[in-house]
Amino acid sequence: MAAVKDYSVEEKLVSLIKLQKVDSKLDEIQILKGELPMEVSDLEDEIAGLHSRRTRIEEEINGITEFIEGRKNAIKEGEATLKKYEKQSENVKNSREFEALNKEIEMLQLENKLADKHIRDANEELADKAKSLEGAKKLISTKEGVLNHKKGELEKIIADTEKEETHFKKLSGSAREAIDERLLYSYDRIRKNYRNGLAVVPVERDACGGCFNAIPPQRQSEIRLHKKVIVCENCGRILVDADLNDSIEVK
Ligand SMILES: [Zn+2]
């Protein structure tokens, strides 16, 4: 790195701005990639959960349907027995036998009424479950649509950014070559310290573009001269004037 030529401070500042802009582009790519895979896997989890909800509802529907069948069969059997009892009652021998038979008949009629009520209740439950099932199915197809969209987006970003990433990495490398080691070291250190990855910031509205701490007019004039590398006293970021910052574009 000792081979760095004698660049003027202004040239160094320009390289720093260039480097910052290129690195910010690389950060953006990372952010784009960083969130989509998570969104995709969250959606996949959610859809798996919805599928098991659907299966559970379907099993409940099967259970209720079986229950209704069972009750219907019980009613049929009850009615057959009733017919048998009615026939028996035609030739009973005494009143004691008659009463006993009557009790059996009453009991059976009551049981059938109860079975009828069970069937009505179960049918209501069935209607509720059918609604839930419909809801779950709709949600699954909506979420699957979103998932497919996100997956497509992610694949596209990966395909697109491969080229961009290589391009900006090359630019980053050449910008670094024009900056001396000491400056690069502080640049990298500051960038690592801040979540937004900004180490070089413009002065905006008389304040540091990184931490918004006010910059005195005297210091602002110094910054505009491009004769010294000036850092923010509050956050340590390298300060550049907005005009110089705006004049540099990376693509
Ligand atoms: Zn600051």
PDB file of C-alpha atoms and ligand atoms in Angstrom:
ATOM      1  CA  MET A   1       0.000   0.000   0.000  1.00  0.00           C
ATOM      2  CA  ALA A   2       3.027   2.256   0.273  1.00  0.00           C
ATOM      3  CA  ALA A   3       2.760   2.753  -3.464  1.00  0.00           C
ATOM      4  CA  VAL A   4      -0.030   5.322  -3.097  1.00  0.00           C
ATOM      5  CA  LYS A   5       0.922   8.315  -5.176  1.00  0.00           C
ATOM      6  CA  ASP A   6       0.881  11.829  -3.850  1.00  0.00           C
ATOM      7  CA  TYR A   7      -2.748  12.617  -4.170  1.00  0.00           C
ATOM      8  CA  SER A   8      -4.023  16.010  -3.139  1.00  0.00           C
ATOM      9  CA  VAL A   9      -6.472  16.161  -0.252  1.00  0.00           C
ATOM     10  CA  GLU A  10      -9.203  17.028  -2.724  1.00  0.00           C
ATOM     11  CA  GLU A  11      -8.407  13.945  -4.784  1.00  0.00           C
ATOM     12  CA  LYS A  12      -8.468  11.847  -1.643  1.00  0.00           C
ATOM     13  CA  LEU A  13     -11.829  13.308  -0.687  1.00  0.00           C
ATOM     14  CA  VAL A  14     -13.184  12.531  -4.142  1.00  0.00           C
ATOM     15  CA  SER A  15     -11.941   8.951  -3.839  1.00  0.00           C
ATOM     16  CA  LEU A  16     -13.484   8.678  -0.394  1.00  0.00           C
ATOM     17  CA  ILE A  17     -16.834   9.906  -1.670  1.00  0.00           C
ATOM     18  CA  LYS A  18     -16.617   7.510  -4.604  1.00  0.00           C
ATOM     19  CA  LEU A  19     -15.742   4.650  -2.292  1.00  0.00           C
ATOM     20  CA  GLN A  20     -18.597   5.519   0.053  1.00  0.00           C
ATOM     21  CA  LYS A  21     -21.114   5.651  -2.779  1.00  0.00           C
ATOM     22  CA  VAL A  22     -19.930   2.367  -4.253  1.00  0.00           C
ATOM     23  CA  ASP A  23     -19.935   0.680  -0.846  1.00  0.00           C
ATOM     24  CA  SER A  24     -23.435   2.022  -0.187  1.00  0.00           C
ATOM     25  CA  LYS A  25     -24.552   0.427  -3.466  1.00  0.00           C
ATOM     26  CA  LEU A  26     -23.023  -2.859  -2.318  1.00  0.00           C
ATOM     27  CA  ASP A  27     -24.815  -2.437   1.033  1.00  0.00           C
ATOM     28  CA  GLU A  28     -28.115  -1.940  -0.800  1.00  0.00           C
ATOM     29  CA  ILE A  29     -27.606  -5.173  -2.705  1.00  0.00           C
ATOM     30  CA  GLN A  30     -26.900  -6.978   0.564  1.00  0.00           C
ATOM     31  CA  ILE A  31     -30.039  -5.514   2.127  1.00  0.00           C
ATOM     32  CA  LEU A  32     -32.140  -6.564  -0.854  1.00  0.00           C
ATOM     33  CA  LYS A  33     -30.786 -10.072  -0.720  1.00  0.00           C
ATOM     34  CA  GLY A  34     -30.758 -10.144   3.053  1.00  0.00           C
ATOM     35  CA  GLU A  35     -34.481  -9.588   3.493  1.00  0.00           C
ATOM     36  CA  LEU A  36     -36.015 -11.566   0.672  1.00  0.00           C
ATOM     37  CA  PRO A  37     -34.664 -14.993   1.650  1.00  0.00           C
ATOM     38  CA  MET A  38     -36.044 -14.420   5.142  1.00  0.00           C
ATOM     39  CA  GLU A  39     -39.414 -13.326   3.787  1.00  0.00           C
ATOM     40  CA  VAL A  40     -39.508 -16.396   1.561  1.00  0.00           C
ATOM     41  CA  SER A  41     -38.716 -18.795   4.390  1.00  0.00           C
ATOM     42  CA  ASP A  42     -41.211 -17.068   6.723  1.00  0.00           C
ATOM     43  CA  LEU A  43     -43.890 -17.488   4.080  1.00  0.00           C
ATOM     44  CA  GLU A  44     -42.973 -21.128   3.570  1.00  0.00           C
ATOM     45  CA  ASP A  45     -43.332 -21.724   7.317  1.00  0.00           C
ATOM     46  CA  GLU A  46     -46.650 -19.917   7.373  1.00  0.00           C
ATOM     47  CA  ILE A  47     -47.981 -21.940   4.436  1.00  0.00           C
ATOM     48  CA  ALA A  48     -46.859 -25.216   6.053  1.00  0.00           C
ATOM     49  CA  GLY A  49     -48.788 -24.142   9.172  1.00  0.00           C
ATOM     50  CA  LEU A  50     -51.874 -23.385   7.104  1.00  0.00           C
ATOM     51  CA  HIS A  51     -51.656 -26.792   5.411  1.00  0.00           C
ATOM     52  CA  SER A  52     -51.676 -28.564   8.757  1.00  0.00           C
ATOM     53  CA  ARG A  53     -54.602 -26.373   9.863  1.00  0.00           C
ATOM     54  CA  ARG A  54     -56.477 -27.465   6.738  1.00  0.00           C
ATOM     55  CA  THR A  55     -55.687 -31.135   7.402  1.00  0.00           C
ATOM     56  CA  ARG A  56     -56.883 -30.769  10.988  1.00  0.00           C
ATOM     57  CA  ILE A  57     -60.193 -29.227   9.887  1.00  0.00           C
ATOM     58  CA  GLU A  58     -60.676 -31.968   7.289  1.00  0.00           C
ATOM     59  CA  GLU A  59     -60.119 -34.609   9.962  1.00  0.00           C
ATOM     60  CA  GLU A  60     -62.627 -32.872  12.230  1.00  0.00           C
ATOM     61  CA  ILE A  61     -65.154 -32.815   9.380  1.00  0.00           C
ATOM     62  CA  ASN A  62     -64.622 -36.559   8.836  1.00  0.00           C
ATOM     63  CA  GLY A  63     -65.116 -37.169  12.559  1.00  0.00           C
ATOM     64  CA  ILE A  64     -68.373 -35.210  12.656  1.00  0.00           C
ATOM     65  CA  THR A  65     -69.641 -36.921   9.497  1.00  0.00           C
ATOM     66  CA  GLU A  66     -68.936 -40.329  11.034  1.00  0.00           C
ATOM     67  CA  PHE A  67     -70.700 -39.272  14.216  1.00  0.00           C
ATOM     68  CA  ILE A  68     -73.794 -38.232  12.222  1.00  0.00           C
ATOM     69  CA  GLU A  69     -73.796 -41.574  10.376  1.00  0.00           C
ATOM     70  CA  GLY A  70     -73.601 -43.381  13.703  1.00  0.00           C
ATOM     71  CA  ARG A  71     -76.544 -41.425  15.102  1.00  0.00           C
ATOM     72  CA  LYS A  72     -78.602 -42.073  11.967  1.00  0.00           C
ATOM     73  CA  ASN A  73     -77.959 -45.786  12.243  1.00  0.00           C
ATOM     74  CA  ALA A  74     -78.959 -45.697  15.894  1.00  0.00           C
ATOM     75  CA  ILE A  75     -82.258 -44.043  14.945  1.00  0.00           C
ATOM     76  CA  LYS A  76     -82.901 -46.704  12.290  1.00  0.00           C
ATOM     77  CA  GLU A  77     -82.223 -49.490  14.759  1.00  0.00           C
ATOM     78  CA  GLY A  78     -84.408 -47.770  17.316  1.00  0.00           C
ATOM     79  CA  GLU A  79     -87.260 -47.523  14.853  1.00  0.00           C
ATOM     80  CA  ALA A  80     -86.951 -51.201  13.942  1.00  0.00           C
ATOM     81  CA  THR A  81     -87.073 -52.131  17.626  1.00  0.00           C
ATOM     82  CA  LEU A  82     -90.061 -49.830  18.109  1.00  0.00           C
ATOM     83  CA  LYS A  83     -91.977 -51.653  15.369  1.00  0.00           C
ATOM     84  CA  LYS A  84     -91.132 -54.944  17.054  1.00  0.00           C
ATOM     85  CA  TYR A  85     -92.407 -53.659  20.422  1.00  0.00           C
ATOM     86  CA  GLU A  86     -95.579 -52.297  18.874  1.00  0.00           C
ATOM     87  CA  LYS A  87     -96.306 -55.718  17.427  1.00  0.00           C
ATOM     88  CA  GLN A  88     -95.598 -57.335  20.784  1.00  0.00           C
ATOM     89  CA  SER A  89     -97.944 -54.933  22.518  1.00  0.00           C
ATOM     90  CA  GLU A  90    -100.802 -56.264  20.420  1.00  0.00           C
ATOM     91  CA  ASN A  91    -100.710 -59.565  22.263  1.00  0.00           C
ATOM     92  CA  VAL A  92     -99.559 -58.887  25.788  1.00  0.00           C
ATOM     93  CA  LYS A  93    -100.877 -61.200  28.481  1.00  0.00           C
ATOM     94  CA  ASN A  94    -101.324 -58.814  31.396  1.00  0.00           C
ATOM     95  CA  SER A  95    -101.141 -55.137  32.353  1.00  0.00           C
ATOM     96  CA  ARG A  96     -97.759 -55.567  34.057  1.00  0.00           C
ATOM     97  CA  GLU A  97     -96.263 -56.787  30.812  1.00  0.00           C
ATOM     98  CA  PHE A  98     -98.055 -53.981  28.950  1.00  0.00           C
ATOM     99  CA  GLU A  99     -96.617 -51.313  31.242  1.00  0.00           C
ATOM    100  CA  ALA A 100     -93.109 -52.718  30.973  1.00  0.00           C
ATOM    101  CA  LEU A 101     -93.354 -52.683  27.192  1.00  0.00           C
ATOM    102  CA  ASN A 102     -94.735 -49.151  27.211  1.00  0.00           C
ATOM    103  CA  LYS A 103     -91.774 -47.982  29.286  1.00  0.00           C
ATOM    104  CA  GLU A 104     -89.384 -49.510  26.767  1.00  0.00           C
ATOM    105  CA  ILE A 105     -91.207 -47.777  23.937  1.00  0.00           C
ATOM    106  CA  GLU A 106     -91.113 -44.399  25.687  1.00  0.00           C
ATOM    107  CA  MET A 107     -87.449 -44.835  26.376  1.00  0.00           C
ATOM    108  CA  LEU A 108     -86.696 -45.645  22.739  1.00  0.00           C
ATOM    109  CA  GLN A 109     -88.695 -42.655  21.515  1.00  0.00           C
ATOM    110  CA  LEU A 110     -86.769 -40.418  23.878  1.00  0.00           C
ATOM    111  CA  GLU A 111     -83.461 -41.831  22.682  1.00  0.00           C
ATOM    112  CA  ASN A 112     -84.402 -41.202  19.074  1.00  0.00           C
ATOM    113  CA  LYS A 113     -85.365 -37.615  19.848  1.00  0.00           C
ATOM    114  CA  LEU A 114     -82.026 -37.119  21.516  1.00  0.00           C
ATOM    115  CA  ALA A 115     -80.226 -38.629  18.501  1.00  0.00           C
ATOM    116  CA  ASP A 116     -82.148 -36.226  16.259  1.00  0.00           C
ATOM    117  CA  LYS A 117     -80.944 -33.303  18.347  1.00  0.00           C
ATOM    118  CA  HIS A 118     -77.368 -34.586  18.197  1.00  0.00           C
ATOM    119  CA  ILE A 119     -77.581 -34.750  14.428  1.00  0.00           C
ATOM    120  CA  ARG A 120     -78.914 -31.182  14.206  1.00  0.00           C
ATOM    121  CA  ASP A 121     -76.101 -29.885  16.442  1.00  0.00           C
ATOM    122  CA  ALA A 122     -73.489 -31.815  14.499  1.00  0.00           C
ATOM    123  CA  ASN A 123     -74.775 -30.420  11.214  1.00  0.00           C
ATOM    124  CA  GLU A 124     -74.410 -26.897  12.556  1.00  0.00           C
ATOM    125  CA  GLU A 125     -70.859 -27.688  13.605  1.00  0.00           C
ATOM    126  CA  LEU A 126     -70.228 -29.160  10.172  1.00  0.00           C
ATOM    127  CA  ALA A 127     -71.334 -25.927   8.516  1.00  0.00           C
ATOM    128  CA  ASP A 128     -68.935 -23.949  10.728  1.00  0.00           C
ATOM    129  CA  LYS A 129     -66.068 -26.277   9.898  1.00  0.00           C
ATOM    130  CA  ALA A 130     -66.818 -26.049   6.196  1.00  0.00           C
ATOM    131  CA  LYS A 131     -66.531 -22.264   6.481  1.00  0.00           C
ATOM    132  CA  SER A 132     -63.180 -22.534   8.296  1.00  0.00           C
ATOM    133  CA  LEU A 133     -61.957 -24.962   5.677  1.00  0.00           C
ATOM    134  CA  GLU A 134     -62.911 -22.580   2.889  1.00  0.00           C
ATOM    135  CA  GLY A 135     -61.105 -19.767   4.708  1.00  0.00           C
ATOM    136  CA  ALA A 136     -57.952 -21.819   5.172  1.00  0.00           C
ATOM    137  CA  LYS A 137     -57.944 -22.846   1.510  1.00  0.00           C
ATOM    138  CA  LYS A 138     -58.333 -19.253   0.363  1.00  0.00           C
ATOM    139  CA  LEU A 139     -55.533 -18.081   2.663  1.00  0.00           C
ATOM    140  CA  ILE A 140     -53.263 -20.846   1.376  1.00  0.00           C
ATOM    141  CA  SER A 141     -53.772 -19.846  -2.223  1.00  0.00           C
ATOM    142  CA  THR A 142     -53.238 -16.144  -1.419  1.00  0.00           C
ATOM    143  CA  LYS A 143     -50.042 -16.846   0.505  1.00  0.00           C
ATOM    144  CA  GLU A 144     -48.801 -19.204  -2.183  1.00  0.00           C
ATOM    145  CA  GLY A 145     -49.312 -16.453  -4.718  1.00  0.00           C
ATOM    146  CA  VAL A 146     -47.247 -14.048  -2.598  1.00  0.00           C
ATOM    147  CA  LEU A 147     -44.596 -16.711  -2.068  1.00  0.00           C
ATOM    148  CA  ASN A 148     -44.224 -17.380  -5.780  1.00  0.00           C
ATOM    149  CA  HIS A 149     -43.941 -13.665  -6.412  1.00  0.00           C
ATOM    150  CA  LYS A 150     -41.243 -13.227  -3.754  1.00  0.00           C
ATOM    151  CA  LYS A 151     -39.350 -16.263  -4.950  1.00  0.00           C
ATOM    152  CA  GLY A 152     -39.343 -14.866  -8.464  1.00  0.00           C
ATOM    153  CA  GLU A 153     -38.176 -11.505  -7.153  1.00  0.00           C
ATOM    154  CA  LEU A 154     -35.364 -13.135  -5.204  1.00  0.00           C
ATOM    155  CA  GLU A 155     -34.193 -15.165  -8.172  1.00  0.00           C
ATOM    156  CA  LYS A 156     -34.256 -12.045 -10.301  1.00  0.00           C
ATOM    157  CA  ILE A 157     -32.274 -10.065  -7.740  1.00  0.00           C
ATOM    158  CA  ILE A 158     -29.700 -12.792  -7.447  1.00  0.00           C
ATOM    159  CA  ALA A 159     -29.357 -12.926 -11.231  1.00  0.00           C
ATOM    160  CA  ASP A 160     -29.295  -9.117 -11.566  1.00  0.00           C
ATOM    161  CA  THR A 161     -27.034  -8.326  -8.669  1.00  0.00           C
ATOM    162  CA  GLU A 162     -24.360 -10.811  -9.605  1.00  0.00           C
ATOM    163  CA  LYS A 163     -23.252  -8.519 -12.398  1.00  0.00           C
ATOM    164  CA  GLU A 164     -23.751  -5.325 -10.397  1.00  0.00           C
ATOM    165  CA  GLU A 165     -21.949  -6.707  -7.402  1.00  0.00           C
ATOM    166  CA  THR A 166     -18.883  -7.680  -9.411  1.00  0.00           C
ATOM    167  CA  HIS A 167     -18.932  -4.282 -11.088  1.00  0.00           C
ATOM    168  CA  PHE A 168     -19.173  -2.289  -7.836  1.00  0.00           C
ATOM    169  CA  LYS A 169     -16.614  -4.478  -6.108  1.00  0.00           C
ATOM    170  CA  LYS A 170     -14.161  -3.628  -8.870  1.00  0.00           C
ATOM    171  CA  LEU A 171     -14.970   0.098  -8.486  1.00  0.00           C
ATOM    172  CA  SER A 172     -14.566  -0.186  -4.729  1.00  0.00           C
ATOM    173  CA  GLY A 173     -11.141  -1.734  -5.212  1.00  0.00           C
ATOM    174  CA  SER A 174      -9.921   0.981  -7.548  1.00  0.00           C
ATOM    175  CA  ALA A 175     -11.271   3.759  -5.293  1.00  0.00           C
ATOM    176  CA  ARG A 176      -9.379   2.241  -2.372  1.00  0.00           C
ATOM    177  CA  GLU A 177      -6.126   2.324  -4.320  1.00  0.00           C
ATOM    178  CA  ALA A 178      -6.220   6.112  -4.351  1.00  0.00           C
ATOM    179  CA  ILE A 179      -6.650   6.439  -0.578  1.00  0.00           C
ATOM    180  CA  ASP A 180      -3.837   6.013   1.914  1.00  0.00           C
ATOM    181  CA  GLU A 181      -3.872   3.227   4.428  1.00  0.00           C
ATOM    182  CA  ARG A 182      -4.473   5.379   7.484  1.00  0.00           C
ATOM    183  CA  LEU A 183      -7.560   6.978   5.960  1.00  0.00           C
ATOM    184  CA  LEU A 184      -8.837   3.643   4.716  1.00  0.00           C
ATOM    185  CA  TYR A 185      -8.420   2.201   8.169  1.00  0.00           C
ATOM    186  CA  SER A 186     -10.576   4.908   9.748  1.00  0.00           C
ATOM    187  CA  TYR A 187     -13.049   4.714   6.868  1.00  0.00           C
ATOM    188  CA  ASP A 188     -13.525   0.959   7.421  1.00  0.00           C
ATOM    189  CA  ARG A 189     -13.688   1.367  11.180  1.00  0.00           C
ATOM    190  CA  ILE A 190     -16.356   4.097  11.028  1.00  0.00           C
ATOM    191  CA  ARG A 191     -18.375   2.153   8.477  1.00  0.00           C
ATOM    192  CA  LYS A 192     -18.414  -0.892  10.696  1.00  0.00           C
ATOM    193  CA  ASN A 193     -19.529   1.164  13.674  1.00  0.00           C
ATOM    194  CA  TYR A 194     -22.675   2.502  12.073  1.00  0.00           C
ATOM    195  CA  ARG A 195     -25.591   0.439  10.946  1.00  0.00           C
ATOM    196  CA  ASN A 196     -26.199   2.539   7.850  1.00  0.00           C
ATOM    197  CA  GLY A 197     -22.573   1.997   6.831  1.00  0.00           C
ATOM    198  CA  LEU A 198     -21.914   5.707   6.285  1.00  0.00           C
ATOM    199  CA  ALA A 199     -18.355   6.887   6.964  1.00  0.00           C
ATOM    200  CA  VAL A 200     -18.278   9.820   4.521  1.00  0.00           C
ATOM    201  CA  VAL A 201     -21.183  12.240   4.796  1.00  0.00           C
ATOM    202  CA  PRO A 202     -22.043  15.635   3.329  1.00  0.00           C
ATOM    203  CA  VAL A 203     -22.770  18.691   5.422  1.00  0.00           C
ATOM    204  CA  GLU A 204     -26.493  19.235   5.086  1.00  0.00           C
ATOM    205  CA  ARG A 205     -28.472  22.162   6.535  1.00  0.00           C
ATOM    206  CA  ASP A 206     -25.394  23.214   8.542  1.00  0.00           C
ATOM    207  CA  ALA A 207     -25.216  19.816  10.198  1.00  0.00           C
ATOM    208  CA  CYS A 208     -23.351  16.534   9.895  1.00  0.00           C
ATOM    209  CA  GLY A 209     -25.218  14.289   7.422  1.00  0.00           C
ATOM    210  CA  GLY A 210     -24.536  11.312   9.668  1.00  0.00           C
ATOM    211  CA  CYS A 211     -25.458  12.394  13.180  1.00  0.00           C
ATOM    212  CA  PHE A 212     -27.108  15.785  12.506  1.00  0.00           C
ATOM    213  CA  ASN A 213     -24.800  17.541  14.931  1.00  0.00           C
ATOM    214  CA  ALA A 214     -24.479  21.254  14.020  1.00  0.00           C
ATOM    215  CA  ILE A 215     -21.249  22.266  12.257  1.00  0.00           C
ATOM    216  CA  PRO A 216     -20.002  25.816  13.022  1.00  0.00           C
ATOM    217  CA  PRO A 217     -19.714  28.171   9.985  1.00  0.00           C
ATOM    218  CA  GLN A 218     -15.914  28.434  10.393  1.00  0.00           C
ATOM    219  CA  ARG A 219     -15.585  24.649  10.099  1.00  0.00           C
ATOM    220  CA  GLN A 220     -17.928  24.558   7.147  1.00  0.00           C
ATOM    221  CA  SER A 221     -15.695  27.019   5.268  1.00  0.00           C
ATOM    222  CA  GLU A 222     -12.714  24.796   6.023  1.00  0.00           C
ATOM    223  CA  ILE A 223     -14.569  21.801   4.683  1.00  0.00           C
ATOM    224  CA  ARG A 224     -15.366  23.676   1.469  1.00  0.00           C
ATOM    225  CA  LEU A 225     -11.664  24.413   0.902  1.00  0.00           C
ATOM    226  CA  HIS A 226     -10.804  20.695   0.495  1.00  0.00           C
ATOM    227  CA  LYS A 227      -7.396  21.261   2.107  1.00  0.00           C
ATOM    228  CA  LYS A 228      -7.848  18.988   5.097  1.00  0.00           C
ATOM    229  CA  VAL A 229      -9.720  15.809   5.921  1.00  0.00           C
ATOM    230  CA  ILE A 230     -12.182  16.987   8.553  1.00  0.00           C
ATOM    231  CA  VAL A 231     -14.178  14.644  10.734  1.00  0.00           C
ATOM    232  CA  CYS A 232     -17.351  15.291  12.711  1.00  0.00           C
ATOM    233  CA  GLU A 233     -16.486  15.999  16.331  1.00  0.00           C
ATOM    234  CA  ASN A 234     -19.553  14.159  17.463  1.00  0.00           C
ATOM    235  CA  CYS A 235     -19.614  10.950  15.424  1.00  0.00           C
ATOM    236  CA  GLY A 236     -16.168  10.818  13.791  1.00  0.00           C
ATOM    237  CA  ARG A 237     -17.492  10.562  10.240  1.00  0.00           C
ATOM    238  CA  ILE A 238     -15.514  12.228   7.445  1.00  0.00           C
ATOM    239  CA  LEU A 239     -17.268  15.433   6.409  1.00  0.00           C
ATOM    240  CA  VAL A 240     -17.432  16.683   2.823  1.00  0.00           C
ATOM    241  CA  ASP A 241     -19.305  19.611   1.354  1.00  0.00           C
ATOM    242  CA  ALA A 242     -22.591  18.846  -0.348  1.00  0.00           C
ATOM    243  CA  ASP A 243     -21.497  20.239  -3.741  1.00  0.00           C
ATOM    244  CA  LEU A 244     -18.484  17.958  -3.946  1.00  0.00           C
ATOM    245  CA  ASN A 245     -20.594  15.054  -2.734  1.00  0.00           C
ATOM    246  CA  ASP A 246     -23.293  15.715  -5.340  1.00  0.00           C
ATOM    247  CA  SER A 247     -20.767  16.092  -8.154  1.00  0.00           C
ATOM    248  CA  ILE A 248     -19.749  12.457  -7.832  1.00  0.00           C
ATOM    249  CA  GLU A 249     -21.954   9.812  -9.304  1.00  0.00           C
ATOM    250  CA  VAL A 250     -21.322   6.120  -9.434  1.00  0.00           C
ATOM    251  CA  LYS A 251     -22.987   3.674 -11.754  1.00  0.00           C
TER     252      LYS A 251
HETATM  253 ZN    ZN B   1     -21.560  13.526  12.905  1.00  0.00          ZN
END
